[in-house]
mmCIF file of C-alpha atoms and ligand atoms in Angstrom:
data_model
loop_
_atom_site.group_PDB
_atom_site.id
_atom_site.type_symbol
_atom_site.label_atom_id
_atom_site.label_comp_id
_atom_site.label_asym_id
_atom_site.label_seq_id
_atom_site.Cartn_x
_atom_site.Cartn_y
_atom_site.Cartn_z
ATOM 1 C CA MET A 29 69.948 29.850 33.667
ATOM 2 C CA SER A 30 69.493 26.822 35.589
ATOM 3 C CA LYS A 31 70.734 24.183 35.717
ATOM 4 C CA LYS A 32 71.113 21.914 32.598
ATOM 5 C CA VAL A 33 70.205 18.566 33.856
ATOM 6 C CA THR A 34 71.988 16.151 31.175
ATOM 7 C CA ASP A 35 75.085 18.042 32.885
ATOM 8 C CA ILE A 36 73.605 17.216 36.012
ATOM 9 C CA MET A 37 73.427 13.479 34.957
ATOM 10 C CA LYS A 38 77.409 13.684 32.965
ATOM 11 C CA GLU A 39 78.976 14.097 36.522
ATOM 12 C CA ARG A 40 76.863 11.698 38.850
ATOM 13 C CA MET A 41 73.518 10.290 38.907
ATOM 14 C CA ALA A 42 70.757 12.711 39.206
ATOM 15 C CA PHE A 43 67.709 12.775 41.888
ATOM 16 C CA SER A 44 64.272 14.949 41.311
ATOM 17 C CA PHE A 45 60.989 15.068 42.170
ATOM 18 C CA GLU A 46 57.983 15.660 40.105
ATOM 19 C CA VAL A 47 54.647 17.054 40.869
ATOM 20 C CA PHE A 48 51.508 17.543 39.634
ATOM 21 C CA PRO A 49 49.504 21.118 39.265
ATOM 22 C CA PRO A 50 46.939 21.189 42.062
ATOM 23 C CA LYS A 51 42.197 21.868 40.984
ATOM 24 C CA THR A 52 41.885 24.544 43.548
ATOM 25 C CA ASP A 53 43.714 27.814 45.073
ATOM 26 C CA LYS A 54 43.898 26.194 48.800
ATOM 27 C CA GLY A 55 45.739 23.077 47.117
ATOM 28 C CA MET A 56 47.719 25.103 45.169
ATOM 29 C CA GLU A 57 49.142 27.254 48.593
ATOM 30 C CA THR A 58 49.960 24.336 50.271
ATOM 31 C CA LEU A 59 52.061 23.469 47.363
ATOM 32 C CA THR A 60 53.553 26.035 46.735
ATOM 33 C CA GLY A 61 52.853 28.904 49.356
ATOM 34 C CA LYS A 62 56.106 29.614 51.921
ATOM 35 C CA GLY A 63 56.601 26.801 54.093
ATOM 36 C CA GLY A 64 54.504 24.484 51.524
ATOM 37 C CA VAL A 65 55.138 21.175 49.950
ATOM 38 C CA LEU A 66 57.928 22.636 47.370
ATOM 39 C CA ASP A 67 59.489 24.882 50.206
ATOM 40 C CA LYS A 68 59.814 20.811 52.322
ATOM 41 C CA LEU A 69 60.754 18.971 49.202
ATOM 42 C CA TYR A 70 63.799 21.814 48.619
ATOM 43 C CA GLY A 71 64.929 21.594 51.865
ATOM 44 C CA LEU A 72 65.912 17.538 50.252
ATOM 45 C CA ASN A 73 67.948 18.913 47.417
ATOM 46 C CA PRO A 74 67.197 17.845 43.932
ATOM 47 C CA ASP A 75 68.536 19.003 40.859
ATOM 48 C CA TYR A 76 65.395 19.452 38.951
ATOM 49 C CA ILE A 77 61.460 19.481 39.593
ATOM 50 C CA SER A 78 59.021 18.350 36.655
ATOM 51 C CA CYS A 79 55.624 19.786 36.309
ATOM 52 C CA THR A 80 52.872 17.513 34.829
ATOM 53 C CA TYR A 81 50.764 19.047 32.071
ATOM 54 C CA GLY A 82 47.163 18.177 31.558
ATOM 55 C CA ALA A 83 45.647 16.057 28.518
ATOM 56 C CA GLY A 84 44.011 19.419 26.339
ATOM 57 C CA GLY A 85 46.581 22.605 28.232
ATOM 58 C CA SER A 86 43.267 22.004 30.575
ATOM 59 C CA ASN A 87 45.510 23.676 33.510
ATOM 60 C CA VAL A 88 48.301 24.902 31.899
ATOM 61 C CA GLY A 89 48.245 27.909 33.885
ATOM 62 C CA LYS A 90 47.918 26.159 37.352
ATOM 63 C CA ASN A 91 51.124 24.682 35.306
ATOM 64 C CA LEU A 92 53.009 27.302 35.142
ATOM 65 C CA GLU A 93 52.377 28.842 38.383
ATOM 66 C CA VAL A 94 54.270 26.102 40.018
ATOM 67 C CA LEU A 95 57.092 25.956 36.813
ATOM 68 C CA LYS A 96 57.223 30.008 38.121
ATOM 69 C CA SER A 97 58.016 28.789 41.471
ATOM 70 C CA ILE A 98 59.937 26.923 40.970
ATOM 71 C CA LYS A 99 62.224 29.097 38.903
ATOM 72 C CA ALA A 100 62.165 31.733 41.839
ATOM 73 C CA ALA A 101 63.377 29.623 44.721
ATOM 74 C CA ASN A 102 66.395 28.845 42.411
ATOM 75 C CA VAL A 103 66.927 25.639 43.805
ATOM 76 C CA ALA A 104 66.358 23.074 41.274
ATOM 77 C CA THR A 105 66.435 23.024 36.959
ATOM 78 C CA PRO A 106 62.518 23.092 36.936
ATOM 79 C CA ILE A 107 60.917 21.143 34.038
ATOM 80 C CA THR A 108 57.793 21.262 31.904
ATOM 81 C CA HIS A 109 55.924 18.186 30.563
ATOM 82 C CA PHE A 110 53.932 19.480 27.646
ATOM 83 C CA THR A 111 51.973 17.749 25.539
ATOM 84 C CA CYS A 112 50.620 17.259 21.565
ATOM 85 C CA ILE A 113 47.086 16.556 22.358
ATOM 86 C CA GLY A 114 44.183 19.458 21.430
ATOM 87 C CA ASN A 115 47.456 21.038 20.194
ATOM 88 C CA THR A 116 47.839 23.564 16.881
ATOM 89 C CA ARG A 117 51.635 24.010 15.591
ATOM 90 C CA ASP A 118 50.782 27.789 16.736
ATOM 91 C CA GLY A 119 49.737 27.041 20.934
ATOM 92 C CA ILE A 120 52.813 25.114 21.015
ATOM 93 C CA LYS A 121 54.983 27.482 19.799
ATOM 94 C CA GLU A 122 53.387 30.563 21.739
ATOM 95 C CA GLN A 123 53.145 28.556 25.537
ATOM 96 C CA LEU A 124 57.105 27.631 24.550
ATOM 97 C CA GLN A 125 58.035 31.359 24.139
ATOM 98 C CA THR A 126 56.034 31.433 27.578
ATOM 99 C CA TYR A 127 58.483 28.801 29.046
ATOM 100 C CA LEU A 128 61.316 31.008 27.998
ATOM 101 C CA ASP A 129 60.504 33.363 28.801
ATOM 102 C CA SER A 130 59.968 32.933 32.426
ATOM 103 C CA GLY A 131 63.386 30.670 32.784
ATOM 104 C CA ILE A 132 62.007 27.734 31.570
ATOM 105 C CA ASP A 133 64.302 25.892 28.971
ATOM 106 C CA HIS A 134 63.346 22.297 30.290
ATOM 107 C CA VAL A 135 60.969 20.182 28.492
ATOM 108 C CA LEU A 136 59.169 17.348 29.151
ATOM 109 C CA ALA A 137 57.571 15.951 25.003
ATOM 110 C CA LEU A 138 54.617 14.337 25.029
ATOM 111 C CA ARG A 139 51.947 12.945 23.072
ATOM 112 C CA GLY A 140 49.710 13.167 25.330
ATOM 113 C CA ASP A 141 47.283 10.246 27.816
ATOM 114 C CA LEU A 142 44.632 10.876 24.884
ATOM 115 C CA PRO A 143 41.730 11.053 26.284
ATOM 116 C CA PHE A 144 38.663 8.502 26.917
ATOM 117 C CA GLY A 145 36.555 8.224 23.029
ATOM 118 C CA TRP A 146 39.542 10.703 21.549
ATOM 119 C CA THR A 147 41.856 8.414 18.475
ATOM 120 C CA GLY A 148 44.104 11.040 17.914
ATOM 121 C CA THR A 149 45.437 14.108 19.692
ATOM 122 C CA GLY A 150 42.773 16.484 18.444
ATOM 123 C CA GLY A 151 45.983 18.729 17.241
ATOM 124 C CA ASP A 152 48.412 19.774 14.706
ATOM 125 C CA LEU A 153 51.209 16.729 16.264
ATOM 126 C CA HIS A 154 49.972 13.534 16.464
ATOM 127 C CA TYR A 155 53.824 12.132 18.349
ATOM 128 C CA ALA A 156 56.138 12.524 20.589
ATOM 129 C CA THR A 157 58.615 12.489 17.272
ATOM 130 C CA GLU A 158 56.806 15.572 15.853
ATOM 131 C CA LEU A 159 56.595 17.156 18.559
ATOM 132 C CA VAL A 160 60.346 16.802 19.545
ATOM 133 C CA LYS A 161 61.190 18.002 15.813
ATOM 134 C CA PHE A 162 58.940 21.105 15.901
ATOM 135 C CA ILE A 163 60.891 22.727 18.456
ATOM 136 C CA ARG A 164 64.052 21.689 17.368
ATOM 137 C CA ALA A 165 63.038 23.555 13.957
ATOM 138 C CA GLN A 166 61.707 26.693 16.227
ATOM 139 C CA PHE A 167 63.693 26.502 19.109
ATOM 140 C CA GLY A 168 67.229 25.030 17.662
ATOM 141 C CA ASP A 169 69.145 24.206 21.141
ATOM 142 C CA LYS A 170 67.260 26.493 23.571
ATOM 143 C CA PHE A 171 65.151 23.792 24.902
ATOM 144 C CA THR A 172 66.894 20.453 27.294
ATOM 145 C CA ILE A 173 64.354 18.257 25.839
ATOM 146 C CA GLY A 174 63.485 15.167 27.693
ATOM 147 C CA VAL A 175 61.471 12.196 26.334
ATOM 148 C CA ALA A 176 59.195 8.865 27.673
ATOM 149 C CA GLY A 177 60.162 5.659 27.113
ATOM 150 C CA SER A 178 58.429 2.609 27.668
ATOM 151 C CA PRO A 179 60.394 0.125 29.857
ATOM 152 C CA GLU A 180 57.847 -2.619 29.261
ATOM 153 C CA GLY A 181 55.909 -1.061 25.847
ATOM 154 C CA HIS A 182 53.563 2.096 25.592
ATOM 155 C CA ILE A 183 50.133 -0.019 26.318
ATOM 156 C CA SER A 184 48.715 1.268 22.548
ATOM 157 C CA CYS A 185 52.307 -0.050 20.510
ATOM 158 C CA ARG A 186 51.534 -2.276 18.001
ATOM 159 C CA SER A 187 55.230 -3.780 19.752
ATOM 160 C CA ILE A 188 58.194 -2.845 21.588
ATOM 161 C CA GLU A 189 60.603 -3.563 18.994
ATOM 162 C CA ALA A 190 58.052 -0.353 17.478
ATOM 163 C CA ASP A 191 58.044 0.739 20.306
ATOM 164 C CA ILE A 192 62.296 1.317 20.831
ATOM 165 C CA SER A 193 62.471 2.613 16.901
ATOM 166 C CA PHE A 194 60.264 5.498 17.443
ATOM 167 C CA LEU A 195 62.782 6.190 20.384
ATOM 168 C CA LYS A 196 65.687 6.293 19.120
ATOM 169 C CA GLN A 197 63.687 8.483 15.611
ATOM 170 C CA LYS A 198 62.843 10.539 19.226
ATOM 171 C CA GLN A 199 66.643 10.594 20.249
ATOM 172 C CA ASP A 200 67.248 11.329 16.300
ATOM 173 C CA GLU A 201 64.853 14.785 16.076
ATOM 174 C CA GLY A 202 67.403 16.030 18.907
ATOM 175 C CA ALA A 203 65.790 14.313 22.344
ATOM 176 C CA ASP A 204 68.306 14.692 25.406
ATOM 177 C CA PHE A 205 67.368 12.681 28.376
ATOM 178 C CA ILE A 206 64.755 9.821 28.811
ATOM 179 C CA MET A 207 62.821 9.679 31.473
ATOM 180 C CA THR A 208 60.802 6.173 31.758
ATOM 181 C CA GLN A 209 57.138 5.120 32.776
ATOM 182 C CA LEU A 210 56.536 3.547 35.834
ATOM 183 C CA CYS A 211 58.226 -1.010 36.122
ATOM 184 C CA TRP A 212 58.394 -2.561 39.260
ATOM 185 C CA ASP A 213 59.250 -5.611 37.294
ATOM 186 C CA LEU A 214 63.432 -5.522 37.084
ATOM 187 C CA ASP A 215 63.874 -7.790 35.024
ATOM 188 C CA GLN A 216 61.651 -6.636 31.920
ATOM 189 C CA PHE A 217 63.407 -3.915 32.679
ATOM 190 C CA ARG A 218 66.696 -4.851 32.168
ATOM 191 C CA TRP A 219 66.039 -6.311 29.162
ATOM 192 C CA TRP A 220 65.151 -3.420 27.575
ATOM 193 C CA ILE A 221 68.221 -1.359 28.931
ATOM 194 C CA ASP A 222 69.839 -3.401 26.632
ATOM 195 C CA ALA A 223 67.634 -3.579 23.525
ATOM 196 C CA ILE A 224 67.462 0.025 23.311
ATOM 197 C CA ARG A 225 71.707 0.259 24.161
ATOM 198 C CA ALA A 226 71.743 -2.438 20.712
ATOM 199 C CA ALA A 227 69.258 -0.181 19.221
ATOM 200 C CA GLY A 228 71.807 3.405 19.220
ATOM 201 C CA ILE A 229 70.123 4.699 22.447
ATOM 202 C CA THR A 230 72.552 6.243 23.643
ATOM 203 C CA LEU A 231 70.828 9.307 25.732
ATOM 204 C CA PRO A 232 71.208 8.802 29.583
ATOM 205 C CA VAL A 233 68.085 6.744 31.346
ATOM 206 C CA ASP A 234 65.817 8.980 34.262
ATOM 207 C CA VAL A 235 63.744 6.043 36.250
ATOM 208 C CA GLY A 236 60.243 7.183 36.919
ATOM 209 C CA ILE A 237 59.215 5.763 40.696
ATOM 210 C CA MET A 238 56.405 5.473 41.790
ATOM 211 C CA PRO A 239 56.562 5.210 45.635
ATOM 212 C CA VAL A 240 54.272 1.878 46.704
ATOM 213 C CA LEU A 241 52.261 4.026 49.258
ATOM 214 C CA ASP A 242 48.532 3.723 48.922
ATOM 215 C CA SER A 243 47.195 0.037 47.489
ATOM 216 C CA LYS A 244 43.631 1.563 45.082
ATOM 217 C CA ALA A 245 46.803 4.321 43.514
ATOM 218 C CA THR A 246 49.721 1.559 42.910
ATOM 219 C CA ILE A 247 46.488 -0.909 41.172
ATOM 220 C CA ASN A 248 45.333 2.530 38.951
ATOM 221 C CA MET A 249 48.703 3.807 38.433
ATOM 222 C CA ALA A 250 49.807 0.591 36.885
ATOM 223 C CA LEU A 251 46.528 -1.199 34.944
ATOM 224 C CA SER A 252 44.335 2.388 34.112
ATOM 225 C CA ARG A 253 46.608 2.552 31.384
ATOM 226 C CA ASN A 254 49.405 1.433 31.884
ATOM 227 C CA GLY A 255 49.200 -2.515 32.148
ATOM 228 C CA CYS A 256 52.705 -2.842 33.889
ATOM 229 C CA VAL A 257 52.718 -5.827 35.336
ATOM 230 C CA MET A 258 52.673 -6.594 39.387
ATOM 231 C CA PRO A 259 55.771 -8.368 40.450
ATOM 232 C CA ARG A 260 54.592 -11.715 42.178
ATOM 233 C CA PRO A 261 55.991 -9.551 46.194
ATOM 234 C CA LEU A 262 53.662 -6.449 44.979
ATOM 235 C CA ALA A 263 51.046 -8.535 44.970
ATOM 236 C CA GLU A 264 51.546 -10.482 48.270
ATOM 237 C CA ILE A 265 51.611 -6.780 49.813
ATOM 238 C CA ILE A 266 48.559 -6.398 48.318
ATOM 239 C CA SER A 267 46.599 -9.732 48.355
ATOM 240 C CA LYS A 268 47.728 -9.738 52.787
ATOM 241 C CA TYR A 269 46.420 -5.848 52.824
ATOM 242 C CA TRP A 270 43.247 -6.237 50.744
ATOM 243 C CA ILE A 271 40.829 -3.106 51.720
ATOM 244 C CA PHE A 272 38.523 -4.018 48.670
ATOM 245 C CA ASP A 273 35.748 -5.228 48.175
ATOM 246 C CA SER A 274 34.820 -9.440 47.182
ATOM 247 C CA PRO A 275 32.111 -10.033 44.769
ATOM 248 C CA PHE A 276 32.293 -12.968 45.301
ATOM 249 C CA ALA A 277 31.545 -12.327 49.488
ATOM 250 C CA PRO A 278 28.700 -10.245 50.897
ATOM 251 C CA THR A 279 29.509 -6.486 51.564
ATOM 252 C CA GLU A 280 30.815 -6.541 54.818
ATOM 253 C CA ALA A 281 32.144 -3.485 57.258
ATOM 254 C CA GLU A 282 35.695 -3.891 57.924
ATOM 255 C CA GLU A 283 36.688 -2.770 60.828
ATOM 256 C CA SER A 284 40.116 -3.081 59.962
ATOM 257 C CA VAL A 285 40.804 -0.814 56.673
ATOM 258 C CA LYS A 286 42.170 2.075 58.544
ATOM 259 C CA GLN A 287 45.347 -0.448 60.078
ATOM 260 C CA LYS A 288 45.730 -2.154 56.931
ATOM 261 C CA LYS A 289 45.940 1.073 54.474
ATOM 262 C CA ALA A 290 48.642 2.022 57.725
ATOM 263 C CA ASP A 291 50.507 -1.302 57.082
ATOM 264 C CA PHE A 292 50.532 -1.069 53.625
ATOM 265 C CA LYS A 293 51.857 1.857 53.677
ATOM 266 C CA GLU A 294 55.353 0.493 55.425
ATOM 267 C CA ALA A 295 55.091 -2.385 53.734
ATOM 268 C CA GLY A 296 55.125 -0.547 50.107
ATOM 269 C CA ILE A 297 58.257 2.121 52.091
ATOM 270 C CA GLU A 298 59.972 -0.726 52.510
ATOM 271 C CA TYR A 299 59.031 -1.296 48.944
ATOM 272 C CA THR A 300 60.162 0.837 46.759
ATOM 273 C CA ILE A 301 63.708 1.551 48.821
ATOM 274 C CA LYS A 302 64.433 -1.787 47.694
ATOM 275 C CA LEU A 303 62.993 -0.820 43.699
ATOM 276 C CA ILE A 304 65.509 2.197 44.851
ATOM 277 C CA ASP A 305 68.068 0.360 45.324
ATOM 278 C CA GLU A 306 67.801 -2.982 41.807
ATOM 279 C CA TYR A 307 68.064 0.865 40.170
ATOM 280 C CA ARG A 308 70.742 2.394 40.891
ATOM 281 C CA VAL A 309 72.643 -1.065 39.928
ATOM 282 C CA ALA A 310 70.933 -1.202 36.965
ATOM 283 C CA GLY A 311 72.770 1.067 34.503
ATOM 284 C CA ILE A 312 70.501 3.636 35.016
ATOM 285 C CA ALA A 313 71.354 8.203 35.474
ATOM 286 C CA GLY A 314 68.186 8.845 37.299
ATOM 287 C CA ILE A 315 66.226 8.888 39.791
ATOM 288 C CA HIS A 316 62.937 10.366 39.546
ATOM 289 C CA LEU A 317 60.129 10.451 42.300
ATOM 290 C CA TYR A 318 56.659 10.997 41.744
ATOM 291 C CA ALA A 319 56.550 12.940 44.871
ATOM 292 C CA LEU A 320 52.386 13.256 44.579
ATOM 293 C CA ASN A 321 52.776 16.791 45.771
ATOM 294 C CA LYS A 322 52.995 15.266 49.748
ATOM 295 C CA TYR A 323 56.145 15.252 51.391
ATOM 296 C CA GLU A 324 57.043 13.533 54.007
ATOM 297 C CA ASP A 325 56.043 9.522 53.307
ATOM 298 C CA VAL A 326 58.533 11.575 50.694
ATOM 299 C CA ALA A 327 61.062 12.395 52.903
ATOM 300 C CA ARG A 328 60.895 8.843 54.812
ATOM 301 C CA LEU A 329 62.117 7.475 51.093
ATOM 302 C CA VAL A 330 64.593 9.706 50.109
ATOM 303 C CA ALA A 331 65.876 9.749 54.191
ATOM 304 C CA GLU A 332 66.093 5.734 53.935
ATOM 305 C CA SER A 333 67.333 5.225 50.270
ATOM 306 C CA GLY A 334 69.819 7.214 50.787
ATOM 307 C CA ILE A 335 69.742 9.128 47.394
ATOM 308 C CA LYS A 336 69.818 12.137 48.600
ATOM 309 C CA ASP A 337 73.917 11.378 48.610
ATOM 310 C CA MET A 338 73.940 10.248 45.240
HETATM 311 P P1 FAD B 6 54.498 8.716 21.846
HETATM 312 O O1 FAD B 6 56.217 8.391 22.763
HETATM 313 O O2 FAD B 6 54.230 9.512 20.830
HETATM 314 O O3 FAD B 6 54.324 6.743 22.048
HETATM 315 C C1 FAD B 6 52.418 6.873 21.335
HETATM 316 C C2 FAD B 6 52.625 5.302 20.684
HETATM 317 O O4 FAD B 6 52.801 5.779 19.287
HETATM 318 C C3 FAD B 6 53.247 4.726 20.763
HETATM 319 O O5 FAD B 6 52.462 2.867 21.726
HETATM 320 C C4 FAD B 6 54.658 4.837 20.151
HETATM 321 O O6 FAD B 6 54.881 3.189 20.039
HETATM 322 C C5 FAD B 6 53.405 5.139 18.370
HETATM 323 N N1 FAD B 6 54.400 5.995 18.168
HETATM 324 C C6 FAD B 6 55.255 6.782 18.313
HETATM 325 N N2 FAD B 6 55.413 7.187 17.094
HETATM 326 C C7 FAD B 6 55.045 6.812 16.237
HETATM 327 C C8 FAD B 6 55.029 7.353 15.022
HETATM 328 N N3 FAD B 6 55.950 8.496 14.531
HETATM 329 N N4 FAD B 6 54.606 6.189 13.842
HETATM 330 C C9 FAD B 6 53.562 5.575 14.514
HETATM 331 N N5 FAD B 6 53.726 5.535 15.819
HETATM 332 C C10 FAD B 6 53.754 5.827 17.227
HETATM 333 N N6 FAD B 6 50.354 12.337 29.788
HETATM 334 C C11 FAD B 6 49.892 13.892 30.195
HETATM 335 O O7 FAD B 6 49.164 14.140 29.121
HETATM 336 N N7 FAD B 6 50.127 14.731 30.667
HETATM 337 C C12 FAD B 6 51.829 14.193 31.721
HETATM 338 O O8 FAD B 6 52.050 15.624 32.633
HETATM 339 C C13 FAD B 6 51.598 13.590 31.402
HETATM 340 N N8 FAD B 6 53.852 13.472 32.259
HETATM 341 C C14 FAD B 6 54.054 12.092 32.281
HETATM 342 C C15 FAD B 6 56.036 11.079 32.166
HETATM 343 C C16 FAD B 6 55.763 10.460 31.884
HETATM 344 C C17 FAD B 6 57.850 10.727 32.397
HETATM 345 C C18 FAD B 6 55.534 9.321 31.091
HETATM 346 C C19 FAD B 6 56.410 8.364 30.917
HETATM 347 C C20 FAD B 6 54.383 9.734 30.529
HETATM 348 C C21 FAD B 6 53.306 10.690 31.076
HETATM 349 N N9 FAD B 6 52.605 10.943 30.275
HETATM 350 C C22 FAD B 6 52.001 12.233 30.601
HETATM 351 C C23 FAD B 6 52.367 9.832 29.813
HETATM 352 C C24 FAD B 6 52.173 10.144 28.598
HETATM 353 O O9 FAD B 6 51.696 11.525 27.228
HETATM 354 C C25 FAD B 6 51.112 8.592 27.808
HETATM 355 O O10 FAD B 6 52.446 7.600 27.444
HETATM 356 C C26 FAD B 6 50.838 9.400 26.351
HETATM 357 O O11 FAD B 6 50.228 7.545 25.747
HETATM 358 C C27 FAD B 6 51.903 8.383 25.369
HETATM 359 O O12 FAD B 6 53.674 9.540 24.946
HETATM 360 P P2 FAD B 6 54.728 9.054 24.690
HETATM 361 O O13 FAD B 6 55.705 10.411 24.650
HETATM 362 O O14 FAD B 6 55.404 8.329 24.834
HETATM 363 O O15 FAD B 6 53.772 8.685 23.356
#
């Protein structure tokens, strides 16, 4: 059996990575093959590695393959993300049993991002609260269950208070820990931690951190789905190394884009390390780095921030 991540969080701050299932066989080989990205990430000694799950289970085969390879390496606890999108109760039961049969007994229970144009999950369950309840009813304590928390409020919540009350409901239904949506706004995060504790939520909070490495990806993650605030120092880095076409001037071939991207990455790594420092003193139970299926930049972040030795 894998080490229960909530037991680790009782002892000390946990440290983990998130990867995603590659679309191609070549991508799979780069991630899971001998000497590949996962093998290198194991060398950084993470407590757990989670793998995302595509809306509608589109990548479920590759998700399972990645998780099985993490399980086989026996270095870090494998956690699967799992969503309600397009899934029937029977389908959920079957898939979760397959995870258990493969030795994967940790699940991040999510509603899932609704594909564009969808107004509901298109499945039997509509919210993560229902999924947590269903997993506990079907599988008892066989799974350790994580749930998402949104320090700035989920993009479609009717109010942050409603969002927090649904998070409390996830705890009441049997969730074991919280993994947060990315949040660069530490003042907001500190407010949220106080607010969830005041609401009676006692679950450990593992903080999701997206490394700031690329300005396009940073803007996309903040704004394409999540409506995240970008604090002034982060906005300054994006401005300083601006690489986008201007709507107010004809596009000119930008000689310096390559250099600006490299400079942005340096500034972004420095920014991410400071963010990790701030989170570590904000009353959290773990740091969860989105590894983006990369090694070199992630290894640098781990080494320079000191999180390996937490
Ligand atoms: P919920 O908690 O169900 O909340 C969704 C919305 O409904 C919120 O606005 C909430 O306020 C409201 N709500 C919740 N419960 C109720 C209720 N009972 N009644 C009325 N309203 C309610 N997506 C993927 O597709 N695959 C992934 O692998 C994935 N990994 C993620 C990992 C992390 C750490 C995080 C934070 C998110 C991840 N997501 C993933 C995105 C996630 O699926 C989306 O943010 C999704 O839009 C909401 O999921 P949730 O579990 O927070 O939903």
